[in-house]
Tab-separated table of C-alpha atoms in Angstrom:
chain	number	residue	atom	x	y	z
A	1	MET	CA	-25.368	9.262	42.053
A	2	GLU	CA	-22.126	7.352	42.611
A	3	SER	CA	-23.364	4.480	40.474
A	4	SER	CA	-23.592	6.791	37.471
A	5	ARG	CA	-19.922	7.834	37.687
A	6	PRO	CA	-18.460	4.675	36.109
A	7	LYS	CA	-20.907	5.006	33.226
A	8	LEU	CA	-19.992	8.681	32.804
A	9	LEU	CA	-16.275	7.857	32.847
A	10	PHE	CA	-16.857	5.090	30.304
A	11	LEU	CA	-18.701	7.475	27.974
A	12	CYS	CA	-15.913	10.040	28.345
A	13	PHE	CA	-13.390	7.344	27.440
A	14	ILE	CA	-15.398	6.372	24.349
A	15	PHE	CA	-15.613	10.038	23.314
A	16	LEU	CA	-11.861	10.541	23.701
A	17	ALA	CA	-11.102	7.320	21.841
A	18	SER	CA	-13.405	8.396	19.024
A	19	ALA	CA	-11.807	11.816	18.907
A	20	ALA	CA	-8.344	10.255	18.776
A	21	SER	CA	-9.352	7.982	15.901
A	22	THR	CA	-10.741	10.856	13.845
A	23	THR	CA	-7.842	13.232	14.485
A	24	ALA	CA	-5.033	10.649	14.163
A	25	HIS	CA	-2.580	11.819	16.792
A	26	ILE	CA	-3.230	15.532	16.220
A	27	ALA	CA	-3.216	16.922	19.752
A	28	GLU	CA	-4.209	20.433	18.627
A	29	TYR	CA	-6.861	20.138	15.934
A	30	ASP	CA	-6.570	23.739	14.801
A	31	GLU	CA	-7.933	25.659	11.810
A	32	TYR	CA	-5.039	24.432	9.663
A	33	TRP	CA	-5.954	20.769	10.213
A	34	GLU	CA	-9.681	21.458	9.847
A	35	LYS	CA	-9.012	22.954	6.419
A	36	LYS	CA	-6.753	20.071	5.398
A	37	ALA	CA	-9.359	17.524	6.512
A	38	ALA	CA	-12.091	19.282	4.511
A	39	LEU	CA	-9.910	19.374	1.397
A	40	ALA	CA	-9.023	15.705	1.874
A	41	ARG	CA	-12.693	14.718	2.099
A	42	ALA	CA	-13.402	16.584	-1.131
A	43	ALA	CA	-10.424	14.859	-2.793
A	44	SER	CA	-11.707	11.449	-1.695
A	45	GLN	CA	-15.119	12.167	-3.207
A	46	ALA	CA	-13.478	13.287	-6.463
A	47	ALA	CA	-11.161	10.252	-6.616
A	48	TYR	CA	-13.945	7.731	-5.977
A	49	ASN	CA	-14.846	5.639	-9.033
A	50	PRO	CA	-18.523	4.633	-9.098
A	51	ASN	CA	-17.654	1.670	-11.322
A	52	PRO	CA	-14.694	-0.012	-9.594
A	53	GLU	CA	-15.104	-3.251	-11.562
A	54	SER	CA	-14.077	-1.400	-14.721
A	55	VAL	CA	-10.810	-0.348	-13.054
A	56	ALA	CA	-10.136	-3.932	-11.993
A	57	ASN	CA	-10.856	-5.255	-15.472
A	58	THR	CA	-8.697	-2.622	-17.163
A	59	PHE	CA	-5.891	-3.632	-14.788
A	60	ASN	CA	-6.345	-7.258	-15.825
A	61	ALA	CA	-6.242	-6.304	-19.506
A	62	ASP	CA	-2.892	-4.591	-18.931
A	63	VAL	CA	-1.534	-7.727	-17.250
A	64	HIS	CA	-2.606	-9.925	-20.162
A	65	ARG	CA	-1.126	-7.574	-22.734
A	66	GLU	CA	2.246	-7.278	-21.012
A	67	MET	CA	2.467	-11.000	-20.284
A	68	ASP	CA	1.786	-11.716	-23.963
A	69	LYS	CA	4.594	-9.317	-24.939
A	70	ALA	CA	6.932	-10.993	-22.471
A	71	GLU	CA	6.181	-14.417	-23.925
A	72	VAL	CA	6.905	-13.167	-27.442
A	73	GLU	CA	10.200	-11.596	-26.339
A	74	HIS	CA	11.119	-14.778	-24.503
A	75	ALA	CA	10.450	-16.921	-27.570
A	76	SER	CA	12.543	-14.609	-29.750
A	77	THR	CA	15.609	-15.111	-27.530
A	78	ASN	CA	15.390	-18.938	-27.853
A	79	SER	CA	15.647	-19.186	-24.064
A	80	THR	CA	14.116	-22.026	-22.135
A	81	ARG	CA	11.001	-21.496	-20.074
A	82	ARG	CA	13.034	-22.362	-17.029
A	83	GLY	CA	15.314	-19.463	-17.848
A	84	LEU	CA	12.339	-17.100	-18.028
A	85	ARG	CA	11.300	-18.039	-14.525
A	86	GLY	CA	14.716	-17.598	-12.971
A	87	ARG	CA	16.044	-14.364	-11.575
A	88	LYS	CA	18.136	-12.164	-13.823
A	89	LYS	CA	21.754	-13.305	-13.813
A	90	LYS	CA	24.623	-10.852	-13.830
A	91	GLY	CA	25.078	-9.728	-17.402
A	92	GLY	CA	21.892	-11.475	-18.510
A	93	PRO	CA	18.817	-9.893	-20.073
A	94	CYS	CA	16.363	-7.950	-17.943
A	95	VAL	CA	12.997	-9.696	-17.720
A	96	ALA	CA	9.887	-7.868	-16.492
A	97	THR	CA	6.512	-9.537	-16.849
A	98	ASN	CA	4.005	-7.341	-15.061
A	99	PRO	CA	2.789	-4.075	-16.568
A	100	ILE	CA	4.181	-1.823	-13.844
A	101	ASP	CA	7.725	-3.163	-14.118
A	102	ARG	CA	7.663	-3.334	-17.906
A	103	CYS	CA	6.884	0.359	-17.978
A	104	TRP	CA	10.353	1.304	-16.684
A	105	ARG	CA	12.537	-1.378	-15.156
A	106	CYS	CA	14.333	-2.774	-18.216
A	107	ARG	CA	15.452	0.619	-19.457
A	108	GLY	CA	19.145	1.304	-18.982
A	109	ASP	CA	18.466	5.035	-18.702
A	110	TRP	CA	16.098	4.777	-15.728
A	111	ASN	CA	18.424	6.906	-13.583
A	112	LYS	CA	18.471	9.709	-16.154
A	113	ASN	CA	14.737	9.426	-16.653
A	114	ARG	CA	13.523	8.679	-13.127
A	115	LYS	CA	10.260	10.517	-13.602
A	116	ARG	CA	9.116	7.994	-16.191
A	117	LEU	CA	8.007	6.037	-13.134
A	118	ALA	CA	5.151	8.514	-12.687
A	119	LYS	CA	3.508	7.070	-15.813
A	120	CYS	CA	3.625	3.500	-14.544
A	121	ALA	CA	1.030	3.196	-11.767
A	122	ARG	CA	-1.902	0.865	-12.390
A	123	GLY	CA	-5.115	0.043	-10.573
A	124	PHE	CA	-6.950	2.462	-8.323
A	125	GLY	CA	-3.796	4.501	-7.690
A	126	ARG	CA	-3.124	4.899	-11.411
A	127	HIS	CA	-3.459	8.695	-11.373
A	128	THR	CA	-0.672	9.088	-8.805
A	129	THR	CA	2.270	11.106	-10.149
A	130	GLY	CA	3.992	12.125	-6.907
A	131	GLY	CA	6.633	14.802	-7.446
A	132	LEU	CA	6.476	14.698	-11.241
A	133	ALA	CA	5.812	18.437	-11.491
A	134	GLY	CA	8.671	19.375	-9.167
A	135	ARG	CA	12.439	19.445	-9.022
A	136	PHE	CA	14.745	16.762	-7.686
A	137	TYR	CA	15.777	16.990	-4.051
A	138	VAL	CA	18.741	14.907	-2.867
A	139	VAL	CA	18.863	13.554	0.682
A	140	THR	CA	22.473	13.793	1.841
A	141	ASP	CA	22.037	13.588	5.629
A	142	PRO	CA	20.468	10.554	7.360
A	143	ARG	CA	20.023	12.390	10.675
A	144	ASP	CA	16.567	13.201	12.066
A	145	ASP	CA	17.146	15.278	15.180
A	146	ASP	CA	15.007	18.414	14.769
A	147	MET	CA	11.257	17.903	14.430
A	148	VAL	CA	10.308	21.585	14.142
A	149	ASN	CA	13.141	23.024	12.058
A	150	PRO	CA	14.710	20.127	10.144
A	151	ARG	CA	17.920	20.966	8.327
A	152	LYS	CA	18.129	21.016	4.547
A	153	GLY	CA	19.618	17.788	3.240
A	154	THR	CA	17.524	15.558	5.507
A	155	LEU	CA	14.535	13.472	4.417
A	156	ARG	CA	12.263	15.345	6.827
A	157	TRP	CA	13.136	18.713	5.243
A	158	GLY	CA	12.182	17.380	1.817
A	159	VAL	CA	8.832	15.799	2.681
A	160	ILE	CA	7.421	18.881	4.460
A	161	GLN	CA	7.919	21.255	1.531
A	162	ASN	CA	4.722	22.732	0.108
A	163	ARG	CA	5.864	22.349	-3.504
A	164	PRO	CA	6.141	19.100	-5.494
A	165	LEU	CA	9.480	17.315	-5.084
A	166	TRP	CA	11.038	14.127	-6.440
A	167	ILE	CA	13.178	12.973	-3.506
A	168	ILE	CA	16.240	10.780	-4.146
A	169	PHE	CA	19.232	9.751	-2.029
A	170	ALA	CA	22.936	10.507	-2.457
A	171	LYS	CA	24.130	7.212	-0.955
A	172	ASP	CA	23.133	4.162	1.035
A	173	MET	CA	21.733	5.190	4.391
A	174	ILE	CA	19.841	4.025	7.453
A	175	ILE	CA	17.400	6.657	8.672
A	176	ARG	CA	16.116	6.355	12.211
A	177	LEU	CA	13.084	8.618	12.456
A	178	SER	CA	12.877	10.201	15.897
A	179	GLU	CA	9.151	10.836	15.395
A	180	GLU	CA	6.626	10.034	12.668
A	181	LEU	CA	7.622	11.440	9.268
A	182	ILE	CA	4.636	13.567	8.176
A	183	VAL	CA	4.652	13.775	4.377
A	184	ASN	CA	3.175	16.692	2.420
A	185	SER	CA	1.310	16.375	-0.910
A	186	ASN	CA	2.921	15.830	-4.329
A	187	LYS	CA	6.012	13.922	-3.221
A	188	THR	CA	7.950	10.948	-4.544
A	189	ILE	CA	10.397	9.203	-2.211
A	190	ASP	CA	12.541	7.231	-4.654
A	191	GLY	CA	15.191	4.887	-3.235
A	192	ARG	CA	16.330	3.335	-6.516
A	193	GLY	CA	20.065	2.970	-7.013
A	194	VAL	CA	20.927	2.970	-3.302
A	195	ASN	CA	19.976	0.994	-0.210
A	196	VAL	CA	17.685	3.137	1.951
A	197	ARG	CA	16.346	1.760	5.219
A	198	ILE	CA	13.785	3.466	7.426
A	199	ALA	CA	14.469	1.488	10.590
A	200	ASN	CA	14.516	1.356	14.373
A	201	GLY	CA	12.382	4.460	14.843
A	202	ALA	CA	9.017	5.929	13.902
A	203	GLY	CA	7.199	5.351	10.609
A	204	ILE	CA	5.783	7.315	7.675
A	205	THR	CA	2.502	9.234	8.054
A	206	ILE	CA	0.439	10.303	5.020
A	207	GLN	CA	-2.397	12.356	6.519
A	208	TYR	CA	-5.018	14.507	4.802
A	209	ILE	CA	-2.890	14.882	1.664
A	210	HIS	CA	-2.770	13.571	-1.908
A	211	ASN	CA	-0.442	12.322	-4.635
A	212	VAL	CA	2.457	10.452	-3.012
A	213	ILE	CA	4.737	7.716	-4.402
A	214	LEU	CA	6.891	5.577	-2.092
A	215	HIS	CA	9.353	3.455	-4.050
A	216	SER	CA	12.287	1.096	-3.397
A	217	LEU	CA	12.541	1.471	0.363
A	218	HIS	CA	13.195	-0.920	3.248
A	219	ILE	CA	10.902	-0.146	6.187
A	220	GLN	CA	11.541	-2.309	9.238
A	221	ASP	CA	11.592	-2.448	13.036
A	222	ILE	CA	9.281	0.561	13.365
A	223	THR	CA	8.296	1.656	16.874
A	224	GLN	CA	5.844	4.100	18.417
A	225	GLY	CA	6.822	7.757	18.460
A	226	ASN	CA	6.496	9.782	21.634
A	227	GLY	CA	4.724	12.703	20.006
A	228	GLY	CA	5.418	16.371	20.676
A	229	LEU	CA	5.865	19.334	18.368
A	230	ILE	CA	6.367	18.113	14.784
A	231	ARG	CA	6.431	20.125	11.551
A	232	ASP	CA	4.158	18.863	8.775
A	233	SER	CA	4.626	21.668	6.207
A	234	GLU	CA	6.747	24.742	5.592
A	235	THR	CA	4.156	26.914	7.293
A	236	HIS	CA	2.792	24.745	10.103
A	237	TYR	CA	3.859	22.594	13.021
A	238	GLY	CA	1.783	21.366	15.896
A	239	LEU	CA	1.504	19.100	18.899
A	240	ARG	CA	1.149	15.384	18.156
A	241	THR	CA	0.261	12.492	20.443
A	242	ARG	CA	2.075	9.148	20.319
A	243	SER	CA	2.132	7.503	16.899
A	244	ASP	CA	0.964	3.878	16.611
A	245	GLY	CA	4.076	2.289	15.140
A	246	ASP	CA	2.680	1.670	11.657
A	247	GLY	CA	5.274	1.346	8.909
A	248	ILE	CA	3.100	3.416	6.553
A	249	SER	CA	-0.034	5.120	7.873
A	250	ILE	CA	-2.410	6.462	5.190
A	251	PHE	CA	-5.088	8.607	6.838
A	252	GLY	CA	-7.753	10.519	4.873
A	253	SER	CA	-5.512	10.646	1.777
A	254	THR	CA	-5.912	9.970	-1.938
A	255	ASN	CA	-3.819	8.938	-4.929
A	256	ILE	CA	-1.145	6.991	-3.077
A	257	TRP	CA	1.165	4.436	-4.714
A	258	VAL	CA	3.477	2.136	-2.721
A	259	ASP	CA	5.750	0.104	-5.032
A	260	HIS	CA	8.785	-2.163	-4.544
A	261	VAL	CA	8.915	-1.682	-0.780
A	262	SER	CA	10.243	-4.325	1.646
A	263	MET	CA	8.566	-4.225	5.066
A	264	SER	CA	8.832	-6.199	8.297
A	265	ASN	CA	8.385	-6.063	12.061
A	266	CYS	CA	6.523	-2.830	12.758
A	267	GLY	CA	4.946	-1.881	16.074
A	268	ASP	CA	1.365	-1.890	14.753
A	269	GLY	CA	0.501	-2.492	11.080
A	270	LEU	CA	2.831	-2.610	8.118
A	271	ILE	CA	0.387	-0.514	6.042
A	272	ASP	CA	-2.856	1.033	7.329
A	273	ALA	CA	-5.248	2.932	5.042
A	274	ILE	CA	-8.144	4.461	6.980
A	275	MET	CA	-10.520	7.399	7.433
A	276	GLY	CA	-11.748	7.800	3.857
A	277	SER	CA	-8.440	7.102	2.099
A	278	THR	CA	-8.928	5.972	-1.498
A	279	ALA	CA	-7.339	5.676	-4.961
A	280	ILE	CA	-4.462	3.551	-3.616
A	281	THR	CA	-2.219	0.927	-5.230
A	282	ILE	CA	0.165	-1.305	-3.257
A	283	SER	CA	2.328	-3.277	-5.668
A	284	ASN	CA	5.522	-5.293	-6.152
A	285	SER	CA	6.286	-5.286	-2.433
A	286	HIS	CA	7.581	-7.944	-0.044
A	287	PHE	CA	6.187	-8.399	3.452
A	288	THR	CA	7.685	-10.605	6.184
A	289	GLN	CA	7.820	-11.136	9.967
A	290	HIS	CA	4.675	-9.395	11.143
A	291	ASN	CA	1.293	-10.029	12.748
A	292	ASP	CA	-1.260	-7.450	11.500
A	293	VAL	CA	-0.030	-6.815	7.962
A	294	MET	CA	-2.562	-4.455	6.345
A	295	LEU	CA	-5.649	-2.722	7.721
A	296	PHE	CA	-8.038	-1.038	5.279
A	297	GLY	CA	-10.696	0.791	7.295
A	298	ALA	CA	-10.229	1.119	11.051
A	299	SER	CA	-13.791	1.168	12.367
A	300	ASP	CA	-17.113	-0.539	11.671
A	301	ALA	CA	-18.727	2.767	12.661
A	302	TYR	CA	-16.911	4.910	10.062
A	303	SER	CA	-19.136	4.635	6.966
A	304	PRO	CA	-17.153	7.205	4.877
A	305	ASP	CA	-14.688	4.354	4.306
A	306	ALA	CA	-17.226	3.118	1.753
A	307	LEU	CA	-15.301	5.388	-0.658
A	308	MET	CA	-12.148	3.321	-0.140
A	309	GLN	CA	-10.826	1.683	-3.343
A	310	ILE	CA	-7.487	-0.132	-3.195
A	311	THR	CA	-5.494	-2.363	-5.548
A	312	VAL	CA	-3.121	-4.929	-4.002
A	313	ALA	CA	-1.070	-6.451	-6.821
A	314	PHE	CA	2.117	-8.433	-7.558
A	315	ASN	CA	3.160	-8.569	-3.894
A	316	HIS	CA	4.815	-11.420	-2.007
A	317	PHE	CA	3.376	-12.163	1.418
A	318	GLY	CA	6.249	-14.149	2.878
A	319	ARG	CA	7.740	-15.676	6.003
A	320	GLY	CA	6.536	-14.937	9.503
A	321	LEU	CA	3.182	-13.326	8.632
A	322	VAL	CA	0.116	-14.058	10.737
A	323	GLN	CA	-3.018	-12.284	9.408
A	324	ARG	CA	-4.594	-9.258	7.670
A	325	MET	CA	-3.278	-9.469	4.103
A	326	PRO	CA	-5.444	-7.343	4.053
A	327	ARG	CA	-8.224	-6.930	6.632
A	328	CYS	CA	-10.947	-4.737	5.068
A	329	ARG	CA	-14.004	-2.704	6.008
A	330	TRP	CA	-16.609	-0.981	3.843
A	331	GLY	CA	-14.743	-0.357	0.573
A	332	PHE	CA	-13.709	-2.166	-2.624
A	333	VAL	CA	-10.398	-4.061	-2.629
A	334	HIS	CA	-8.919	-5.714	-5.730
A	335	VAL	CA	-6.418	-8.393	-4.660
A	336	VAL	CA	-4.729	-9.580	-7.838
A	337	ASN	CA	-1.773	-11.797	-8.770
A	338	ASN	CA	-0.142	-11.866	-5.326
A	339	ASP	CA	1.883	-14.736	-3.880
A	340	TYR	CA	0.766	-15.852	-0.417
A	341	THR	CA	3.414	-18.303	0.728
A	342	HIS	CA	2.910	-17.957	4.478
A	343	TRP	CA	0.206	-17.142	7.010
A	344	LEU	CA	-0.588	-18.496	10.469
A	345	MET	CA	-4.269	-17.515	10.976
A	346	TYR	CA	-5.795	-16.335	7.679
A	347	ALA	CA	-4.882	-14.272	4.617
A	348	ILE	CA	-7.835	-12.025	3.687
A	349	GLY	CA	-10.439	-10.876	6.174
A	350	GLY	CA	-12.955	-8.189	6.914
A	351	SER	CA	-16.132	-6.879	8.435
A	352	LYS	CA	-18.856	-4.377	7.540
A	353	HIS	CA	-19.573	-5.740	4.018
A	354	PRO	CA	-16.477	-4.780	1.999
A	355	THR	CA	-16.300	-5.940	-1.605
A	356	ILE	CA	-13.246	-8.171	-2.117
A	357	LEU	CA	-12.282	-9.335	-5.599
A	358	SER	CA	-9.510	-11.948	-5.409
A	359	GLN	CA	-8.110	-12.795	-8.837
A	360	GLY	CA	-5.178	-14.909	-9.943
A	361	ASN	CA	-3.466	-15.168	-6.563
A	362	ARG	CA	-1.499	-18.161	-5.311
A	363	PHE	CA	-2.325	-19.310	-1.784
A	364	PHE	CA	-0.116	-21.783	0.106
A	365	ALA	CA	-1.955	-22.802	3.265
A	366	PRO	CA	0.011	-23.463	6.482
A	367	PRO	CA	0.334	-26.997	7.892
A	368	ASN	CA	-2.200	-26.212	10.648
A	369	ILE	CA	-5.427	-27.910	9.578
A	370	HIS	CA	-7.446	-25.197	11.352
A	371	ALA	CA	-5.849	-22.361	9.307
A	372	LYS	CA	-6.392	-23.602	5.754
A	373	GLU	CA	-9.159	-21.083	4.995
A	374	VAL	CA	-7.921	-18.016	3.131
A	375	THR	CA	-10.826	-15.867	4.301
A	376	LYS	CA	-12.181	-14.686	7.631
A	377	ARG	CA	-15.382	-12.724	8.302
A	378	GLU	CA	-15.320	-10.955	11.635
A	379	TYR	CA	-18.104	-9.860	13.999
A	380	SER	CA	-20.901	-11.127	11.738
A	381	PRO	CA	-22.997	-14.315	11.662
A	382	ASP	CA	-23.411	-16.370	8.498
A	383	ASN	CA	-26.797	-14.889	7.670
A	384	VAL	CA	-25.195	-11.425	7.508
A	385	TRP	CA	-21.920	-12.059	5.651
A	386	LYS	CA	-23.551	-14.332	3.084
A	387	ASP	CA	-24.564	-11.165	1.209
A	388	TRP	CA	-21.079	-9.623	1.189
A	389	SER	CA	-19.480	-9.694	-2.251
A	390	TRP	CA	-16.284	-11.752	-1.829
A	391	ARG	CA	-15.211	-13.515	-5.010
A	392	SER	CA	-12.328	-15.738	-6.025
A	393	GLU	CA	-11.504	-16.001	-9.734
A	394	GLY	CA	-8.519	-17.924	-11.088
A	395	ASP	CA	-6.841	-18.265	-7.691
A	396	LEU	CA	-4.426	-21.178	-7.259
A	397	MET	CA	-4.969	-23.086	-4.015
A	398	ARG	CA	-2.126	-25.157	-2.589
A	399	ASN	CA	-1.682	-27.373	0.491
A	400	GLY	CA	-5.417	-27.462	1.198
A	401	ALA	CA	-6.061	-23.715	0.978
A	402	PHE	CA	-9.663	-22.718	0.271
A	403	PHE	CA	-11.537	-19.451	-0.252
A	404	VAL	CA	-15.127	-19.138	0.976
A	405	PRO	CA	-16.993	-16.895	-1.502
A	406	SER	CA	-20.168	-14.993	-0.745
A	407	GLY	CA	-22.606	-12.539	-2.294
A	408	ARG	CA	-23.518	-12.014	-5.903
A	409	ASP	CA	-21.411	-11.066	-8.897
A	410	PRO	CA	-21.993	-7.532	-10.194
A	411	ASP	CA	-24.139	-6.873	-13.248
A	412	LYS	CA	-21.446	-7.012	-15.927
A	413	SER	CA	-23.846	-5.899	-18.643
A	414	THR	CA	-23.082	-2.309	-17.605
A	415	PHE	CA	-19.359	-2.702	-18.407
A	416	ASP	CA	-17.522	-2.151	-21.660
A	417	GLN	CA	-16.873	-5.653	-23.019
A	418	LYS	CA	-13.208	-4.859	-23.753
A	419	ASP	CA	-12.715	-4.464	-19.982
A	420	LEU	CA	-13.913	-7.976	-19.163
A	421	ILE	CA	-10.639	-9.840	-19.729
A	422	LYS	CA	-9.907	-12.106	-16.778
A	423	ALA	CA	-6.802	-11.794	-14.627
A	424	LYS	CA	-3.862	-14.047	-15.329
A	425	PRO	CA	-4.434	-17.274	-13.377
A	426	GLY	CA	-2.525	-18.080	-10.229
A	427	THR	CA	-0.108	-20.324	-12.137
A	428	PHE	CA	1.558	-17.145	-13.456
A	429	VAL	CA	2.167	-15.611	-10.029
A	430	ALA	CA	5.792	-16.762	-9.660
A	431	ARG	CA	6.719	-14.767	-12.751
A	432	LEU	CA	4.601	-11.747	-11.918
A	433	THR	CA	5.982	-11.342	-8.378
A	434	ARG	CA	9.584	-12.579	-8.661
A	435	TYR	CA	11.114	-9.078	-8.317
A	436	SER	CA	8.928	-8.021	-5.387
A	437	GLY	CA	10.467	-5.871	-2.689
A	438	SER	CA	13.069	-3.132	-2.807
A	439	LEU	CA	15.279	-3.418	-5.902
A	440	ASP	CA	19.077	-3.536	-6.190
A	441	CYS	CA	19.282	-1.100	-9.077
A	442	VAL	CA	22.609	-0.012	-10.578
A	443	ARG	CA	22.808	3.316	-12.362
A	444	GLY	CA	23.301	2.927	-16.118
A	445	GLN	CA	21.942	-0.626	-16.221
A	446	PRO	CA	18.432	-2.093	-16.431
A	447	CYS	CA	17.109	-2.501	-12.935
């Protein structure tokens, strides 16, 4: 009888761990959360695109079109090509070469027409509009000292509102979150025009919701929260367990767009997207000084992550990064026109047969001869992963970097031929990613 006790305790531990992973730090999984989870699952099913290759190819067509326009504009100014590649000088012309930035960034009236941004998402998160349908809310108070009844003027008060809101900031501020910031649906957090840092505290949680834009933020030095009573909407608060220390945690959520964010040194991942999250774009961002950068799908046992569809585009993976850029399970991930200048172990990895389409990226391998491979398959022998669809098209390999492909290409005869334009090759990446990270925008001037 005594010999069975360790086994029983082990099974209890596995059950509790499984419960924790499916409830994501919700200590009291009440009727409110059950309803939100059910609605989120329905939203994931509705957002899933059965033909993800068409989304990837449409994205590539947009890149080609906007790059062609940029080249024409460049030629008309009689500038040198070297000038095109350089950063914008004070008083010089604004240059934007990727389709997201060209949608808004070179307009001098961006501050008076902030919501134009809602038309600019591309890739799988292209339907994200955030707080477009709502009013502006101005954060005037950087404090975060009441988790249940946050005061008006704080960031926490804005994100828990049940109505759509476009959240902006009155001034530069450093916000130390005392506990995880639980965001409600239909929100934009827009840091353009000021320097906003979420630092030295807990991170941002996007759980069982939809339609959120995070833009022009610095998120750094994030630590675990202690948990406790935390409000997540106007009408509900509940008991939470300790948060993991992710910079941005996307859990069971859809239509999420993260753009022009600078992230470093978080307690767990920089960005995690798990538990059936889908219709996500991560773009124009800069990542540094971290081990586990991005996790897409948290468990080999959670097959609903097969709905996951994520675009990772125009980002700079920079100094001090180790691995997981991203690390994927189950879903479809389009990794396109990113600049990988640093990694210590590997860049792109996964398990449980995800589809990974790598197009037009630039990979600089580290000096370590044992870390030259871009890819890493985990927990599977060769005879299993050889059937996973991992493809590299137009990637630029530097310093001995190499990508190990596997699986078969999809049947492209089912696609509209106008969608089959290839991504810009990796030689264009420096131009496409040169403004990655949070922007130093000045009101009344192109950004």
